[in-house]
Short mmCIF file of C-alpha atoms in Angstrom, two decimals:
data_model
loop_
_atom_site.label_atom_id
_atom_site.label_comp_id
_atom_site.label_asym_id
_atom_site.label_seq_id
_atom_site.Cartn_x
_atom_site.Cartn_y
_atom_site.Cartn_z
CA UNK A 304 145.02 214.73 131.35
CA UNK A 305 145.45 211.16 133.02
CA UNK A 306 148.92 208.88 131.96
CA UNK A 307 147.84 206.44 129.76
CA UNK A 308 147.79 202.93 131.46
CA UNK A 309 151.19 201.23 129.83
CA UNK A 310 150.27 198.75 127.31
CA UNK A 311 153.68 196.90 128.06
CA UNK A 312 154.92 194.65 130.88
CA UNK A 313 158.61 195.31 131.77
CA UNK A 314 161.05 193.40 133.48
CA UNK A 315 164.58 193.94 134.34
CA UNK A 316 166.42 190.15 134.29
CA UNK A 317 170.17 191.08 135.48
CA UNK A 318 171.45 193.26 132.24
CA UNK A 319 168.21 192.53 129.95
CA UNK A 320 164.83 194.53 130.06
CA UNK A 321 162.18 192.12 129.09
CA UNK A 322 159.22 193.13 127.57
CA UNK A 323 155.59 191.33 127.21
CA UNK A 324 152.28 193.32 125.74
CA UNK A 325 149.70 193.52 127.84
CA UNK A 326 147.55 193.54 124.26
CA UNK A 327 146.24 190.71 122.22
CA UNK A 328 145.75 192.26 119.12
CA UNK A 329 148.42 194.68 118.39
CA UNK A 330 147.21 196.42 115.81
CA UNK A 331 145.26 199.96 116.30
CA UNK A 332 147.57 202.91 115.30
CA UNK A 333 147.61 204.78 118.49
CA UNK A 334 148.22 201.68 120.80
CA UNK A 335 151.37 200.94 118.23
CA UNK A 336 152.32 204.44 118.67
CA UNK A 337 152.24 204.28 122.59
CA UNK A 338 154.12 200.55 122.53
CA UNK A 339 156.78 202.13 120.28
CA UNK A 340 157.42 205.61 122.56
CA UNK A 341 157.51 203.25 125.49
CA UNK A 342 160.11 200.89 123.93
CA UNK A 343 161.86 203.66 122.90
CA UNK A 344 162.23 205.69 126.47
CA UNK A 345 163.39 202.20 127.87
CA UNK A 346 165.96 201.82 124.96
CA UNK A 347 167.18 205.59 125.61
CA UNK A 348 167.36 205.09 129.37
CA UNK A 349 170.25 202.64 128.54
CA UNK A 350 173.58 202.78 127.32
CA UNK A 351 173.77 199.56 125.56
CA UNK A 352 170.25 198.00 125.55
CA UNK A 353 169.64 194.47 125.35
CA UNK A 354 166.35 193.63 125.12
CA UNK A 355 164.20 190.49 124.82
CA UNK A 356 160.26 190.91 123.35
CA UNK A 357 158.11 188.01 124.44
CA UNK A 358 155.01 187.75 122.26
CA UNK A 359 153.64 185.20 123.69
CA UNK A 360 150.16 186.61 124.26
CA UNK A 361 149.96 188.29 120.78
CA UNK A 362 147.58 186.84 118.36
CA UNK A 363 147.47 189.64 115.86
CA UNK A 364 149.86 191.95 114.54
CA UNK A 365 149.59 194.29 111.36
CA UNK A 366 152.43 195.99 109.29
CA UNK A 367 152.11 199.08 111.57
CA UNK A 368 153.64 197.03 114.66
CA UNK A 369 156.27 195.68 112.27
CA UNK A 370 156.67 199.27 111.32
CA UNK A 371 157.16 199.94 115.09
CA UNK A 372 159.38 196.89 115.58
CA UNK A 373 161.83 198.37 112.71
CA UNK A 374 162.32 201.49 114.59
CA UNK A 375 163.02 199.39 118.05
CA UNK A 376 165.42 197.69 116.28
CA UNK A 377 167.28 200.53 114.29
CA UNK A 378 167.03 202.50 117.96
CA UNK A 379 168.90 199.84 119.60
CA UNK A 380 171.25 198.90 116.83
CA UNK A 381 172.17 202.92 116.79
CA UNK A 382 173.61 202.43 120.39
CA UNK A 383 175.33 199.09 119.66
CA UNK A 384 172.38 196.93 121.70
CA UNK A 385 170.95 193.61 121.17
CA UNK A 386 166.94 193.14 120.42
CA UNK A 387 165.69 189.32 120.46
CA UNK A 388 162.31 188.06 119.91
CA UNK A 389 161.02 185.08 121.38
CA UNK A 390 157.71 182.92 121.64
CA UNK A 391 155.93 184.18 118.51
CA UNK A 392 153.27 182.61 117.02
CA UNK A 393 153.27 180.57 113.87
CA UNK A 394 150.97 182.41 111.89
CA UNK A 395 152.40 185.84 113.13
CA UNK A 396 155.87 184.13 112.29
CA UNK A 397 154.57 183.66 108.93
CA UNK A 398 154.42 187.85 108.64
CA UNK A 399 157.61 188.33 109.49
CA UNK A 400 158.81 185.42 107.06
CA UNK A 401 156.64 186.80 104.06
CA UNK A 402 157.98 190.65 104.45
CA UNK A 403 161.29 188.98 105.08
CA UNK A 404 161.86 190.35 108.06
CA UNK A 405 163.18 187.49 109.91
CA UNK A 406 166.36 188.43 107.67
CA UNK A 407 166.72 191.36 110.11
CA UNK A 408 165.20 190.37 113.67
CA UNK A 409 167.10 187.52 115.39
CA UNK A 410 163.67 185.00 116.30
CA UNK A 411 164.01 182.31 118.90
CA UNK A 412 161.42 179.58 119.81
CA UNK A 413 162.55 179.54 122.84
CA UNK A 414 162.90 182.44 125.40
CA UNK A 415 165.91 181.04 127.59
CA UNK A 416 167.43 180.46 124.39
CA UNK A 417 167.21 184.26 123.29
CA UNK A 418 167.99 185.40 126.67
CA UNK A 419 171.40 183.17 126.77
CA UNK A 420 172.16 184.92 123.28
CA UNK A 421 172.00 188.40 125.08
CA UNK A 422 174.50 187.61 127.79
CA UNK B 966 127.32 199.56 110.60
CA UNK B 967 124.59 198.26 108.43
CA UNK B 968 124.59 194.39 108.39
CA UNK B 969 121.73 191.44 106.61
CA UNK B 970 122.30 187.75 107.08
CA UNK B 971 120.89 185.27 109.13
CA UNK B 972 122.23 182.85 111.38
CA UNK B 973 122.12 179.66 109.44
CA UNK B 974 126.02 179.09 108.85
CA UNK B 975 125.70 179.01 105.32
CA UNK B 976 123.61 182.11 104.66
CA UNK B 977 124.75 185.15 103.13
CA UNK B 978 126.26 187.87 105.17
CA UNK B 979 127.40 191.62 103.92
CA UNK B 980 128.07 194.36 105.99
CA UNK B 981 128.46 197.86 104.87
CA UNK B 982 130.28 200.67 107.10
CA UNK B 983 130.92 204.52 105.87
CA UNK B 984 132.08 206.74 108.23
CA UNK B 985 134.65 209.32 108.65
CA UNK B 986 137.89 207.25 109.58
CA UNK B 987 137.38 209.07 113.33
CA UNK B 988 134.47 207.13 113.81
CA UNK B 989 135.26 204.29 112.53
CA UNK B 990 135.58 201.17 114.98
CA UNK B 991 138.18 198.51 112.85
CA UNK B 992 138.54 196.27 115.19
CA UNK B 993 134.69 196.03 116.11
CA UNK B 994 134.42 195.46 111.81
CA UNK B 995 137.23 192.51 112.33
CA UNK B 996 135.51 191.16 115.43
CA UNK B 997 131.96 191.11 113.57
CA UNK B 998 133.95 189.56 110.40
CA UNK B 999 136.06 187.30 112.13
CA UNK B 1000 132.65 186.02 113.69
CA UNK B 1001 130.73 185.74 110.45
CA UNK B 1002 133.26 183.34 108.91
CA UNK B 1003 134.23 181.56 112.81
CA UNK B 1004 130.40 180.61 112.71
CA UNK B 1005 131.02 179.09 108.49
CA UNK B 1006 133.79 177.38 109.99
CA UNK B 1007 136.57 178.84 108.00
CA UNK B 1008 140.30 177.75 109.16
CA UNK B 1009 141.55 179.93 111.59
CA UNK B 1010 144.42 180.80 109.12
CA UNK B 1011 141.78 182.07 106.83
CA UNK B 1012 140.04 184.22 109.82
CA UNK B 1013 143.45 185.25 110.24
CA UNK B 1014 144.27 186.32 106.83
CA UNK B 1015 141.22 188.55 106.55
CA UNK B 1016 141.58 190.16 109.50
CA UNK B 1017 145.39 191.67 108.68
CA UNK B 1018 143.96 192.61 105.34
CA UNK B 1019 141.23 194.27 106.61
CA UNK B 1020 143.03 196.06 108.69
CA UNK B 1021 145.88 197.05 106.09
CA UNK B 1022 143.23 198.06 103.73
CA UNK B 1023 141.66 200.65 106.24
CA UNK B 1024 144.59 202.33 107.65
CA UNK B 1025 145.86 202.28 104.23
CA UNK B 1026 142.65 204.07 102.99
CA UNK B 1027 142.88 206.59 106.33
CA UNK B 1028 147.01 206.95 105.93
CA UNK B 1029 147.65 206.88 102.13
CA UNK B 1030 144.20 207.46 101.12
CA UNK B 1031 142.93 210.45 102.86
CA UNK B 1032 146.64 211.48 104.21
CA UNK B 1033 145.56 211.06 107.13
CA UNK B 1034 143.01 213.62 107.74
CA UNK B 1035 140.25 211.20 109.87
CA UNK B 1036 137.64 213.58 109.26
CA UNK B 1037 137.70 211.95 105.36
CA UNK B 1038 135.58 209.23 105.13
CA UNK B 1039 136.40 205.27 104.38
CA UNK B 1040 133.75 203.07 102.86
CA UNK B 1041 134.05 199.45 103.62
CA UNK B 1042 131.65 196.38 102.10
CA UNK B 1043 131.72 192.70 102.34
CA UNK B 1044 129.70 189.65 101.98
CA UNK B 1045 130.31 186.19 103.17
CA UNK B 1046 129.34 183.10 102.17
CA UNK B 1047 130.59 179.65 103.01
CA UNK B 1048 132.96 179.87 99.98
CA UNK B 1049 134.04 182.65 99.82
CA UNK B 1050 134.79 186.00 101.22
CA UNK B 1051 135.01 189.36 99.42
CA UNK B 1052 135.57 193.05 100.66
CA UNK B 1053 135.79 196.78 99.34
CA UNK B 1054 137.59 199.65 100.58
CA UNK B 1055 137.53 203.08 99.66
CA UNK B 1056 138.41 206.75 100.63
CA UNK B 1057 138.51 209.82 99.44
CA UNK B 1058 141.84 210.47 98.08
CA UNK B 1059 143.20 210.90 94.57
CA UNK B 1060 143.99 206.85 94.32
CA UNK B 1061 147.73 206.03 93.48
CA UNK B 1062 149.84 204.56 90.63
CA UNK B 1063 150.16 200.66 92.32
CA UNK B 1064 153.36 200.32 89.81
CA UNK B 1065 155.22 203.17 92.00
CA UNK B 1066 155.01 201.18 95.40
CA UNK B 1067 158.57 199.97 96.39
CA UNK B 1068 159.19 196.25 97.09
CA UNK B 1069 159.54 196.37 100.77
CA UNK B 1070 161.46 193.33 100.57
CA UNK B 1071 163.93 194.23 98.71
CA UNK B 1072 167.60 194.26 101.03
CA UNK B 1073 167.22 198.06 100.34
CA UNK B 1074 163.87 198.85 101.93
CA UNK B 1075 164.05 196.03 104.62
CA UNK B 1076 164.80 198.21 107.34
CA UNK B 1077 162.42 201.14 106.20
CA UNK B 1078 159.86 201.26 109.24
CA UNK B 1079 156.29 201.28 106.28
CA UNK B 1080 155.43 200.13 103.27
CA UNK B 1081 154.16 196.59 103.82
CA UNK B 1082 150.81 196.84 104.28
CA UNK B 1083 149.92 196.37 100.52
CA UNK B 1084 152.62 193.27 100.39
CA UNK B 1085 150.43 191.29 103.28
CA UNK B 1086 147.25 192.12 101.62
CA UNK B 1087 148.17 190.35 98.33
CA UNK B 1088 149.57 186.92 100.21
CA UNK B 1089 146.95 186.48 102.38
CA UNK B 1090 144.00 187.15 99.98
CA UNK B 1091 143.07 185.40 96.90
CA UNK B 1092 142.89 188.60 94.76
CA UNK B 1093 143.59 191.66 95.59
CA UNK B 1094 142.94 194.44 92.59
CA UNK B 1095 142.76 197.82 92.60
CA UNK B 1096 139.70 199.80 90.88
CA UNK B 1097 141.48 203.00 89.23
CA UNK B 1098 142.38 205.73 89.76
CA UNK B 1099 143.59 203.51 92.71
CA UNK B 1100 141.42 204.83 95.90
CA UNK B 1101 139.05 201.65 95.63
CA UNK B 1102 140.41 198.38 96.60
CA UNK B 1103 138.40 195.12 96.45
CA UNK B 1104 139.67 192.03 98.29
CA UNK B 1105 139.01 188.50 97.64
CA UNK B 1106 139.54 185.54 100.24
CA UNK B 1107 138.35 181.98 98.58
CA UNK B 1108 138.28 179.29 101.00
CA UNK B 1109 140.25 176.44 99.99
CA UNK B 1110 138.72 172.97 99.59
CA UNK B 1111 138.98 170.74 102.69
#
């Protein structure tokens, strides 16, 4: 069977991976599924991962990718990392404020800001 | 998908879809949706709102519903109008006792990965009520005046 094309854009900036989605809409239970197992294979490839997720190019997100986003962050936490997220829109910003999740993920406006609070 | 309406913006629209969740296409059912009230001129908060509650109603009828076995089948209706919006979703499972759902937002359940899908569906949609024994859900989005 053929490797799924990666539905992630990673970049390594010094000590930080940096991740963008390649989707628009992340919402369909087996694209979360494949965003979360490749999040997760970069987090175990590091000893201390610090990672920055840039949604800029998201426009849709459902409580399945928050779902996915909670096991990220409990990943990384679990091997003393860092997880920022940056450039999310307001109305997705709204989700994370109405499940109170912004109580758990550290949200910047601005991504130089949340990549200066990694290093 | 079987679909009446016109094109005049203010015409009625429903839709109805019933399918085994396999074969069903949600995001082709949010595009078509998200068109039908685009071309009423709804706010794009509003298109936003019913599209996340859309979605958390169907994979909640394919993953709570039908336990997710996608060979069950999920029944989803709606109707448009300029005013207003309203949707049904069903599947095939026993229903459930809404009282029992945990408050995902409570410091105790923040950092449990599920369990919020029913939470976004109630604060982005007018009304959200479920039809006992709990497998039918019918959705309301009003359109606020301008």
């Amino acid at each position: 069977m053929a490797a799924q094309a990666s539905r992630l854009k990673v970049s390594q900036i010094g000590a930080v991976t940096q991740i963008e989605f390649v989707d628009r809409n992340i919402l369909d239970e087996s694209n979360i599924q494949q965003i979360s197992d490749e999040i997760c294979g970069l987090i175990d490839d590091q000893p201390t991962p610090l990672v920055l997720i840039r949604f800029g190019n998201v426009e849709h997100l459902s409580s399945a990718a928050l779902g996915a986003l909670i096991t990220i962050n409990n990943r990384i936490k679990g091997k003393d990392g860092k997880l920022r997220l940056t450039e999310i829109d307001a109305q997705i910003r709204e989700v994370f404020t109405i499940t109170k999740l912004d109580k758990i993920f550290l949200i910047f406006d601005d991504a130089d800001e949340a990549m200066a609070s990694l290093t | 998908m079987n679909s009446q309406g016109s094109d005049h913006h203010d015409a009625f629209f429903a839709m109805e879809v019933d399918l085994p969740y396999c074969e069903l296409n949600i995001e082709q059912i949010q595009v078509k949706v998200a068109s039908e009230l685009c071309s009423r001129d709804y706010p794009k908060e509003g298109v936003f709102a019913v599209r996340l509650a859309i979605e958390e109603a169907l994979v909640n009828a394919y993953r709570h519903g039908n336990k997710k076995d996608a060979d069950k089948r999920v029944t989803f209706e709606c109707s448009i109008d300029s005013t207003s919006a309203r949707f049904e979703v069903s599947d095939e499972g026993p229903g459930f006792d809404i009282s029992s759902v945990p408050d995902p937002t409570d410091e105790a359940n923040l950092e449990i990965p599920s369990g919020r899908g029913l939470l976004l569906m109630r604060e982005y949609m007018t009304q959200v009520e479920f039809v006992p024994p709990g497998n039918r859900v019918r959705m309301h989005y009003q359109r606020l005046a301008e």
